[in-house]
Every structure is written in C-alpha cells, then in structure tokens.
Amino acid sequence: MDYLLEIKGLTKRFGKTLVLDGFDLNVARGETVVITGPSGCGKSTALRCINRLTEPDSGSITFAGVDITRLSYSDLLRVRRRIGFVFQHFNLIERLTALQNVMLGVIFEGVPYPEARDMALRALARVGIGEMLACRRPSELSGGERQRVGIARALVMDPDLMLWDEPTASLDPILVVDVLDVMEELVKTSGKTMIIVTHEMKFASRVADRIVLLDRGRVAEEGPPGEVFLAPKSEIGRRYKRLLAG
C-alpha cells in the first residue's frame, strides 16, 4: 500500500488530561478518511498534530516518507506547504479581501503577483466564489462564503494532503448544506488525499473511503462506512448506528 501518511503511537496531554492515547492511522494516497467520535475524544487534536499546529508528546508522524516530528521549524514550514488546512473558524484576515486572503500564501512563495492572482481566482471559482465576491472583505460575506474562501486558501497551493477540522461546525444549519456540497464535489473530482473531522454522518457515509471512530483518544473502530455504520463491532459504533437510524 502506498501510504502518504503514517501515524504511530501518537499521544498528547493538556495538563493532566490525556487527549490522545496511542493514536494510530495510515492514509493511502487519494484516500478520503473521515474521523468522528464524541466531543472531546481527540479528533481535532489528532488533526492539528499532523502538521504540528499542536505538538504531540510522543509518537511518529510520517508524511511522504519523512517523520515530521523530527523536523526543524524551517523544514516543517516546507512540508506544511504540501498540506492544506481548512479551519473551523475560517481564520481569515479581516482587513484583506477574499482574493487577497487566498493570494497571501502564494505571494509568500515568491509567485509573481499576476500569476498569484490568477491562481487565487481559479481556486475561488472552484468553490463558487466569483470575482465580485472575491473583492469583498470577510465581514461582507456570509459564514458559508467565508468558509468557501478558507477552502480556496487551502486549495490554491495544490497540496498533497487536505485536512478539514469540522468545517461546518460554525455555520448556521441553512449554510451547512452549501459547504458540504462544495466539499463533496472536491472529494469526487480533485483526487486529493483528505482527512475530514466532522459530525455530519450522512455526508461522511457518502464521501468516505474509510471511517475512523475515536473514543477517549484511541481508535475504537475503522473501516468502510457500510461496515462501521451498519455492522459496528464497538459500543461507540453501535451508538452511531442508532443515531443514524433515528
């Protein structure tokens, strides 16, 4: 199996609280993995450890053959350019337009302004943001539009891996569907490796190659959606089956 990402024995504590307790995960190139589980089970922490936005206490994270837990900060920055991250709370710079937010990382890479602008406009178009909306600042956009700008920002550098940290959790229910539609289209057409943390189970059933259920910082169950949701082996899996049935 050609794994893009291999995580072994990951642990993380916040104070006395053990959040990740020997977390293991392998992700193949082109695979879409959905991580879910109860609130506080370590989902977002696991995701943020992958590119060391959160520093793990122990374990290894091998991305494209390199253990990133051993990298210097400068080397880590080079690896992060190959990993797109979509945040729950958008994390856009308010004084910049949507277009400028998406261009920023490309400009930092030394891409000339005209080319960076074209790259950003193409990324925004992929998520349904045209030039008129691209010229607006985040405060002038809806929550769903802001999240689509955040997705475009993660896409613009054509990353090898995309990480999604509960991207619909901050949205009103009426806006959730629009963002999920954008995500589903990207899963189907981009061919990218994706790890998605979400509580949207019906969406997960449609897009995931594999579901990973976390419980108290450990993998309780993993497998194809039909196997995990229809014939679960763990107690947490059975709880999710009942939730979906309802």
Rosetta silent file (secondary structure, phi, psi, omega in degrees, C-alpha in Angstrom):
SEQUENCE: MDYLLEIKGLTKRFGKTLVLDGFDLNVARGETVVITGPSGCGKSTALRCINRLTEPDSGSITFAGVDITRLSYSDLLRVRRRIGFVFQHFNLIERLTALQNVMLGVIFEGVPYPEARDMALRALARVGIGEMLACRRPSELSGGERQRVGIARALVMDPDLMLWDEPTASLDPILVVDVLDVMEELVKTSGKTMIIVTHEMKFASRVADRIVLLDRGRVAEEGPPGEVFLAPKSEIGRRYKRLLAG
SCORE:     score description
SCORE:     0.000 S_00000001
   1 L     0.000  134.124  179.494    0.000    0.000    0.000 S_00000001
   2 L   -90.132   92.958 -178.670    1.295    3.455   -0.951 S_00000001
   3 E   -86.500  129.875  172.062    0.726    5.430    2.231 S_00000001
   4 E   -82.035  -32.259 -175.698    1.045    9.204    2.104 S_00000001
   5 E  -135.092  132.385  176.365    0.625    9.458    5.877 S_00000001
   6 E  -133.098  119.365  179.815    1.547    7.043    8.678 S_00000001
   7 E  -116.158  128.646 -177.199    0.838    7.895   12.326 S_00000001
   8 E  -132.219  125.516  170.479    2.051    5.584   15.077 S_00000001
   9 E    60.438   36.683 -175.742    1.537    5.766   18.833 S_00000001
  10 E   -73.518  129.634  175.383    0.585    9.430   18.973 S_00000001
  11 E  -128.549  149.208  176.473   -0.005   10.802   22.471 S_00000001
  12 E  -154.200  130.052  173.742   -0.941   14.253   23.685 S_00000001
  13 E  -115.026  144.017  165.866   -1.783   15.652   27.103 S_00000001
  14 E  -115.991  104.050 -172.073   -3.195   19.021   28.017 S_00000001
  15 L    64.570 -126.022  179.719   -2.258   19.367   31.661 S_00000001
  16 L   -90.726   -2.636 -176.310   -3.416   16.184   33.382 S_00000001
  17 E   -89.380  121.057  176.196   -5.893   15.305   30.629 S_00000001
  18 E   -85.312  109.986 -174.799   -4.776   12.585   28.203 S_00000001
  19 E   -93.569  -41.938  174.288   -6.359   13.595   24.887 S_00000001
  20 E  -118.347  130.132 -172.231   -4.589   11.185   22.516 S_00000001
  21 E  -128.538   74.476  179.960   -3.647    7.780   23.862 S_00000001
  22 E    77.525   46.965 -178.250   -1.634    5.831   21.292 S_00000001
  23 E   -74.986  127.811  178.383   -3.434    7.078   18.184 S_00000001
  24 E  -122.207  139.918  176.587   -2.562    5.133   15.008 S_00000001
  25 E  -162.501  130.104  170.883   -3.628    5.937   11.434 S_00000001
  26 E  -114.682  136.657 -178.609   -2.388    5.122    7.945 S_00000001
  27 E  -129.181  122.590 -179.662   -3.800    7.029    4.953 S_00000001
  28 E   -79.172  156.840  176.621   -3.222    5.948    1.359 S_00000001
  29 L   -60.887  132.692  178.670   -2.672    8.395   -1.480 S_00000001
  30 L    82.618   -0.763 -177.202   -6.005    9.556   -2.879 S_00000001
  31 L   -86.049  146.050  172.025   -7.971    8.201    0.084 S_00000001
  32 E  -110.002  115.804 -179.290  -10.683   10.151    1.908 S_00000001
  33 E  -113.013  128.480  174.699  -10.754    9.342    5.625 S_00000001
  34 E  -104.857  125.764  174.938  -13.421   10.740    7.941 S_00000001
  35 E  -104.029  127.166  178.704  -12.574   10.908   11.649 S_00000001
  36 E  -142.766  174.312 -177.795  -15.511   11.175   14.008 S_00000001
  37 L   153.461  176.253 -177.749  -16.455   10.432   17.588 S_00000001
  38 L   -62.493  156.462  174.870  -17.876   12.127   20.689 S_00000001
  39 L   -57.100  135.222  179.325  -16.925   15.688   21.579 S_00000001
  40 L    85.269    7.435 -176.735  -13.595   15.714   23.413 S_00000001
  41 L   -84.268   -6.592  176.685  -12.404   12.369   22.032 S_00000001
  42 L   108.864    7.953 -175.793   -9.299   13.899   20.401 S_00000001
  43 H   -58.722  -57.619 -176.668  -10.412   14.344   16.782 S_00000001
  44 H   -66.954  -34.999  177.329   -9.261   17.929   16.243 S_00000001
  45 H   -62.783  -43.471  177.734   -6.126   17.406   18.325 S_00000001
  46 H   -59.166  -43.708 -178.411   -5.135   14.460   16.132 S_00000001
  47 H   -64.311  -44.145 -177.623   -5.690   16.562   13.012 S_00000001
  48 H   -70.900  -23.920  175.411   -3.674   19.508   14.320 S_00000001
  49 H   -70.311  -26.480 -174.201   -0.814   17.215   15.314 S_00000001
  50 H   -59.869  -39.298  175.955   -0.449   16.065   11.700 S_00000001
  51 L  -110.751   17.111  174.622    1.161   19.350   10.659 S_00000001
  52 L    62.358   30.336  163.244    2.318   20.205   14.195 S_00000001
  53 L   -64.576  -31.672  167.601   -0.041   23.098   14.788 S_00000001
  54 L  -116.484  130.745 -178.264   -0.277   21.141   18.032 S_00000001
  55 L   -83.419  121.818  175.705    2.932   19.447   19.153 S_00000001
  56 L   -69.157  155.785  177.090    2.461   15.769   20.061 S_00000001
  57 L   -82.136  -35.192  178.428    4.093   14.481   23.225 S_00000001
  58 E  -159.263  169.218 -177.169    5.233   11.221   21.645 S_00000001
  59 E   104.910  176.127 -179.394    4.763    9.029   18.596 S_00000001
  60 E  -126.629  147.661  176.777    5.704    9.455   14.944 S_00000001
  61 E  -131.046  105.293 -176.718    4.005   11.184   12.005 S_00000001
  62 E  -104.156  115.604 -179.681    5.473   10.176    8.661 S_00000001
  63 E  -116.200  120.712 -179.004    4.334   12.289    5.706 S_00000001
  64 L    51.486   40.495  175.044    5.592   11.357    2.229 S_00000001
  65 L    85.738    0.896 -177.460    8.347    9.304    3.829 S_00000001
  66 E  -117.343  128.183  176.117    9.524   11.990    6.282 S_00000001
  67 E   -77.878  103.901 -173.164    8.925   11.860   10.041 S_00000001
  68 H   -75.526  -13.097  176.990    7.774   15.427   10.593 S_00000001
  69 H   -69.275  -15.490 -178.632    8.024   15.135   14.384 S_00000001
  70 H  -101.616    0.222 -174.339   11.818   15.281   13.941 S_00000001
  71 L   -81.082  148.252  168.707   11.947   18.278   11.604 S_00000001
  72 L   -68.964  166.334 -176.968   13.326   21.691   12.439 S_00000001
  73 H   -63.389  -39.760 -179.352   10.858   24.555   12.185 S_00000001
  74 H   -65.539  -40.742  177.333   12.237   25.731    8.830 S_00000001
  75 H   -68.511  -36.050  177.612   11.993   22.225    7.375 S_00000001
  76 H   -62.104  -39.895  178.943    8.496   21.856    8.842 S_00000001
  77 H   -59.854  -37.190  178.366    7.388   25.027    7.031 S_00000001
  78 H   -66.448  -38.542  178.270    8.429   23.471    3.720 S_00000001
  79 H   -68.696  -38.563 -178.991    6.368   20.355    4.477 S_00000001
  80 H   -60.958  -24.925  178.054    3.354   22.437    5.516 S_00000001
  81 L   -64.561  -18.694 -179.176    3.225   23.918    2.015 S_00000001
  82 L   -97.995    4.053 -178.355    2.128   20.482    0.852 S_00000001
  83 E  -125.666  114.422  175.873   -0.661   20.227    3.455 S_00000001
  84 E   -87.038  142.888 -177.608   -3.807   22.328    3.147 S_00000001
  85 E  -130.382  124.422  175.699   -5.783   23.046    6.332 S_00000001
  86 E  -106.400  117.046 -173.920   -9.424   24.169    6.491 S_00000001
  87 L   -87.489  156.773  177.154  -10.204   25.616    9.916 S_00000001
  88 L   -66.470  -39.535 -173.062  -13.498   25.521   11.788 S_00000001
  89 L  -106.628   30.191  171.974  -13.488   29.281   12.427 S_00000001
  90 L    71.131  -53.854 -179.256  -12.269   30.466    8.973 S_00000001
  91 L    54.929   42.553  175.731   -9.133   32.287   10.290 S_00000001
  92 L   -90.505  153.566  177.843   -9.316   34.918    7.536 S_00000001
  93 L   -86.345  116.774 -168.815   -7.535   38.270    7.811 S_00000001
  94 L   -65.629  -30.428 -175.839  -10.316   40.833    8.150 S_00000001
  95 L   -80.824   -8.980  179.213   -8.501   43.773    6.551 S_00000001
  96 L  -100.675  152.609  173.916   -7.839   41.790    3.342 S_00000001
  97 L   -72.267  169.335  176.103  -10.319   40.917    0.632 S_00000001
  98 H   -57.535  -45.352  179.978  -11.255   37.302   -0.047 S_00000001
  99 H   -60.631  -44.883 -179.352   -8.940   37.316   -3.054 S_00000001
 100 H   -65.665  -36.268  175.967   -6.040   38.751   -1.042 S_00000001
 101 H   -59.773  -43.113 -178.190   -6.562   36.153    1.690 S_00000001
 102 H   -72.988  -34.071 -178.984   -6.233   33.359   -0.861 S_00000001
 103 H   -71.672  -24.607 -165.658   -3.280   35.012   -2.613 S_00000001
 104 H   -55.063  -50.703 -178.932   -1.267   35.570    0.549 S_00000001
 105 H   -63.813  -33.861  179.893    0.390   32.164    0.808 S_00000001
 106 H   -68.789  -41.554  177.470    1.174   32.136   -2.912 S_00000001
 107 H   -61.477  -42.414  178.615    2.827   35.552   -2.701 S_00000001
 108 H   -60.409  -26.659  178.639    4.935   34.332    0.246 S_00000001
 109 L   -79.796   -2.898  177.653    6.147   31.522   -2.024 S_00000001
 110 L    89.562   11.439  178.075    7.540   34.118   -4.419 S_00000001
 111 L   -72.491  133.200  179.209    4.976   33.700   -7.170 S_00000001
 112 L   -57.908  148.459 -172.942    4.666   36.910   -9.227 S_00000001
 113 H   -53.028  -49.210 -177.441    1.547   38.951   -8.455 S_00000001
 114 H   -60.011  -41.328  178.894   -0.316   38.399  -11.769 S_00000001
 115 H   -68.237  -40.159  178.534    0.179   34.636  -11.598 S_00000001
 116 H   -62.412  -40.385  179.236   -0.736   34.538   -7.893 S_00000001
 117 H   -63.263  -44.248  179.182   -3.921   36.461   -8.631 S_00000001
 118 H   -62.963  -42.019  178.752   -4.892   34.044  -11.406 S_00000001
 119 H   -61.476  -42.697 -178.478   -4.197   31.045   -9.139 S_00000001
 120 H   -67.763  -40.971  178.887   -6.339   32.543   -6.377 S_00000001
 121 H   -63.769  -38.317  178.286   -9.223   33.365   -8.728 S_00000001
 122 H   -65.859  -42.008  179.194   -9.192   29.797  -10.073 S_00000001
 123 H   -64.669  -41.480  178.139   -9.245   28.373   -6.544 S_00000001
 124 H   -64.739  -40.448  178.872  -12.110   30.677   -5.563 S_00000001
 125 H   -61.922  -34.589 -179.959  -14.051   29.735   -8.696 S_00000001
 126 H   -63.315  -25.519 -178.917  -13.727   26.056   -7.763 S_00000001
 127 L  -107.563   13.804  173.529  -15.650   26.735   -4.556 S_00000001
 128 L    84.246   22.870  176.905  -18.262   29.009   -6.138 S_00000001
 129 L  -109.114  110.965  179.138  -16.788   32.421   -5.310 S_00000001
 130 L   -84.724 -178.731 -173.807  -16.764   34.735   -8.351 S_00000001
 131 H   -64.229  -32.352 -179.118  -14.793   37.942   -8.880 S_00000001
 132 H   -64.528  -47.804  177.902  -17.476   40.166   -7.366 S_00000001
 133 H   -69.311  -30.474 -178.212  -17.439   38.297   -4.032 S_00000001
 134 H   -63.106  -23.906 -178.871  -13.657   37.908   -4.254 S_00000001
 135 L   -87.067   -1.050 -179.118  -13.287   41.687   -3.898 S_00000001
 136 L   -92.883  153.779  174.741  -15.205   41.769   -0.596 S_00000001
 137 L   -82.954  159.960 -177.278  -13.719   41.582    2.877 S_00000001
 138 H   -52.290  -37.241 -178.450  -14.697   38.706    5.210 S_00000001
 139 H   -66.193  -16.424  179.953  -17.115   40.925    7.170 S_00000001
 140 H   -95.873    4.402 -178.354  -19.071   41.462    3.944 S_00000001
 141 L  -113.302  154.832  173.230  -19.511   37.730    3.330 S_00000001
 142 L   -72.325  167.331  177.898  -21.849   35.159    4.831 S_00000001
 143 H   -59.558  -40.622  178.810  -20.447   32.415    7.050 S_00000001
 144 H   -65.260  -39.478  177.392  -20.747   29.912    4.221 S_00000001
 145 H   -65.924  -40.771  178.205  -18.948   32.225    1.806 S_00000001
 146 H   -62.325  -39.653  179.220  -16.164   32.809    4.326 S_00000001
 147 H   -68.158  -34.027  176.670  -15.701   29.083    4.747 S_00000001
 148 H   -67.099  -34.192  173.314  -15.533   28.643    0.979 S_00000001
 149 H   -63.497  -41.650  176.923  -12.786   31.282    0.921 S_00000001
 150 H   -60.847  -37.724  177.386  -10.999   29.248    3.588 S_00000001
 151 H   -66.391  -43.787  178.484  -11.304   26.158    1.398 S_00000001
 152 H   -60.477  -39.685  178.408   -9.926   28.072   -1.602 S_00000001
 153 H   -60.732  -38.479  178.096   -6.981   29.225    0.514 S_00000001
 154 H   -72.134  -29.273 -176.531   -6.196   25.577    1.333 S_00000001
 155 H   -81.960  -28.387 -163.969   -6.587   24.544   -2.320 S_00000001
 156 L   -60.351  -30.646 -179.118   -4.601   27.284   -4.027 S_00000001
 157 L   -87.963    7.727  179.886   -1.175   25.694   -3.442 S_00000001
 158 L    51.830   59.341 -174.499   -2.390   22.347   -4.839 S_00000001
 159 L   -69.660  156.997  174.985   -1.499   20.425   -1.638 S_00000001
 160 L   -75.689  -31.129 -176.412   -0.851   16.691   -1.499 S_00000001
 161 E  -133.423  135.911  174.668   -2.987   16.368    1.647 S_00000001
 162 E  -117.507  131.483  178.458   -6.010   18.353    2.816 S_00000001
 163 E  -111.799  131.878 -177.038   -7.078   18.454    6.469 S_00000001
 164 E  -123.031  116.200 -176.541  -10.586   19.593    7.383 S_00000001
 165 E  -103.738   89.907 -179.672  -11.310   20.459   11.019 S_00000001
 166 L    43.880   60.639 -170.912  -15.110   20.384   11.462 S_00000001
 167 L   -68.441  -12.002  178.510  -15.542   22.930    8.641 S_00000001
 168 L  -107.646    1.570 -172.913  -19.313   23.269    9.086 S_00000001
 169 L   -65.936  -26.057 -177.399  -19.416   23.454   12.890 S_00000001
 170 L   -95.695    6.133 -173.459  -19.515   27.272   12.985 S_00000001
 171 L  -101.256  151.031  170.292  -22.221   27.646   10.322 S_00000001
 172 L   -64.600  148.366 -176.848  -25.949   28.124   10.564 S_00000001
 173 H   -52.738  -35.133 -177.413  -27.790   24.944    9.503 S_00000001
 174 H   -69.167  -23.158  179.999  -29.026   26.552    6.288 S_00000001
 175 H   -91.314  -16.988 -176.664  -25.413   27.252    5.208 S_00000001
 176 H   -60.177  -42.811 -175.350  -24.061   23.810    6.112 S_00000001
 177 H   -60.250  -42.387 -179.426  -25.516   22.155    3.002 S_00000001
 178 H   -60.476  -45.159 -178.596  -23.748   24.582    0.632 S_00000001
 179 H   -68.761  -40.248  177.447  -20.345   23.947    2.185 S_00000001
 180 H   -62.390  -36.305  177.749  -20.888   20.179    2.294 S_00000001
 181 H   -63.835  -41.603  177.259  -21.793   20.262   -1.407 S_00000001
 182 H   -62.400  -45.178 -179.912  -18.511   22.048   -2.177 S_00000001
 183 H   -61.829  -44.679 -178.376  -16.580   19.508   -0.101 S_00000001
 184 H   -63.114  -39.598  178.108  -18.309   16.551   -1.736 S_00000001
 185 H   -63.951  -39.786  178.783  -17.553   17.885   -5.209 S_00000001
 186 H   -66.813  -40.119  177.661  -13.863   18.302   -4.300 S_00000001
 187 H   -59.547  -41.618 -175.207  -13.706   14.767   -2.902 S_00000001
 188 H   -75.141  -30.685 -169.550  -15.175   13.406   -6.141 S_00000001
 189 H  -112.521  -20.715 -171.725  -13.141   15.472   -8.609 S_00000001
 190 H   -84.046  -27.329 -176.543   -9.835   16.551   -7.075 S_00000001
 191 L    72.242   10.708 -176.662   -8.225   13.154   -6.460 S_00000001
 192 L   -82.854  155.194  171.293   -6.574   14.571   -3.342 S_00000001
 193 E   -77.335  129.909 -175.888   -5.853   12.743   -0.126 S_00000001
 194 E  -135.891  141.556  170.250   -8.213   14.099    2.531 S_00000001
 195 E  -123.620  119.957 -173.261   -8.769   13.694    6.253 S_00000001
 196 E  -119.382  121.326  171.728  -12.058   15.197    7.410 S_00000001
 197 E   -94.894  120.577 -177.087  -13.099   15.665   11.025 S_00000001
 198 L  -158.318  157.072  170.474  -16.876   16.020   11.110 S_00000001
 199 L  -103.822    3.494 -178.635  -20.087   15.118   12.908 S_00000001
 200 L   -82.880   90.323 -169.684  -22.045   15.132    9.619 S_00000001
 201 H   -70.703  -37.081  179.415  -22.662   11.398    9.414 S_00000001
 202 H   -66.992  -40.216  174.546  -24.766   11.279    6.256 S_00000001
 203 H   -61.613  -45.740  179.544  -22.139   13.315    4.443 S_00000001
 204 H   -58.452  -40.851 -179.546  -19.427   11.012    5.827 S_00000001
 205 H   -62.661  -31.930 -177.874  -21.304    7.967    4.546 S_00000001
 206 H   -79.665  -37.295 -168.305  -21.354    9.437    1.038 S_00000001
 207 H  -104.111  -22.049 -169.727  -17.760   10.622    0.702 S_00000001
 208 L   -79.340  136.418  164.737  -15.537    8.498    2.953 S_00000001
 209 L   -76.987  -30.696 -177.328  -13.463    5.599    1.769 S_00000001
 210 E  -149.321  138.566  174.492  -12.927    4.843    5.446 S_00000001
 211 E  -104.487  134.057  174.644  -14.492    5.932    8.726 S_00000001
 212 E  -117.682  117.814  177.670  -12.340    6.161   11.856 S_00000001
 213 E   -96.942  122.465  176.981  -14.240    6.271   15.156 S_00000001
 214 E   -99.905  145.323  174.454  -12.315    7.759   18.064 S_00000001
 215 E  -147.524  116.256  179.913  -13.154    7.177   21.687 S_00000001
 216 L    52.903   44.862  172.026  -11.067    8.664   24.516 S_00000001
 217 L    81.444    6.367  179.610   -8.076    9.296   22.280 S_00000001
 218 E  -129.792  155.617  176.015   -7.869    5.855   20.688 S_00000001
 219 E   -74.756  115.427  179.225   -9.234    4.297   17.509 S_00000001
 220 E   -87.077  -29.341 -176.296  -12.283    2.294   18.585 S_00000001
 221 E  -167.716  146.155  174.052  -13.222    1.146   15.102 S_00000001
 222 E  -152.608  152.125 -179.692  -12.382    1.807   11.469 S_00000001
 223 E   160.932 -176.497  176.760  -13.492    0.562    8.087 S_00000001
 224 L   -60.954  152.724 -177.499  -15.722    1.394    5.108 S_00000001
 225 H   -53.904  -42.534 -179.167  -18.852    3.401    6.014 S_00000001
 226 H   -61.687  -34.922 -179.686  -21.178    0.466    5.370 S_00000001
 227 H   -75.223  -45.043 -175.626  -19.195   -1.738    7.716 S_00000001
 228 H   -72.407  -41.682 -174.665  -18.764    0.781   10.527 S_00000001
 229 H   -86.939  -25.191 -176.756  -22.263    2.238   10.447 S_00000001
 230 H  -101.767  -28.847 -179.614  -24.277   -0.880    9.586 S_00000001
 231 L  -135.832   59.886 -175.911  -22.344   -3.642   11.347 S_00000001
 232 L   -68.206  150.151  179.359  -20.332   -1.956   14.109 S_00000001
 233 L  -105.304  -16.985 -176.140  -18.177   -4.012   16.448 S_00000001
 234 L  -105.438  162.393  177.137  -17.629   -1.394   19.175 S_00000001
 235 H   -64.862  -40.809  178.948  -20.008    0.215   21.632 S_00000001
 236 H   -64.821  -36.467  176.613  -19.303    3.653   20.180 S_00000001
 237 H   -63.757  -40.377  178.554  -20.033    2.250   16.720 S_00000001
 238 H   -66.125  -34.091  176.626  -23.366    0.871   17.894 S_00000001
 239 H   -64.754  -40.714  178.957  -24.248    4.291   19.325 S_00000001
 240 H   -69.532  -33.879  176.373  -23.585    5.882   15.955 S_00000001
 241 H   -61.506  -44.253  178.813  -25.656    3.229   14.213 S_00000001
 242 H   -64.652  -36.423  178.948  -28.606    4.087   16.449 S_00000001
 243 H   -63.487  -44.621  179.564  -28.030    7.792   15.770 S_00000001
 244 H   -66.973  -35.678  179.695  -28.133    7.267   12.009 S_00000001
 245 H   -66.116  -30.182 -179.458  -31.200    5.054   12.274 S_00000001
 246 L   -78.489    0.000    0.000  -33.013    7.852   14.108 S_00000001
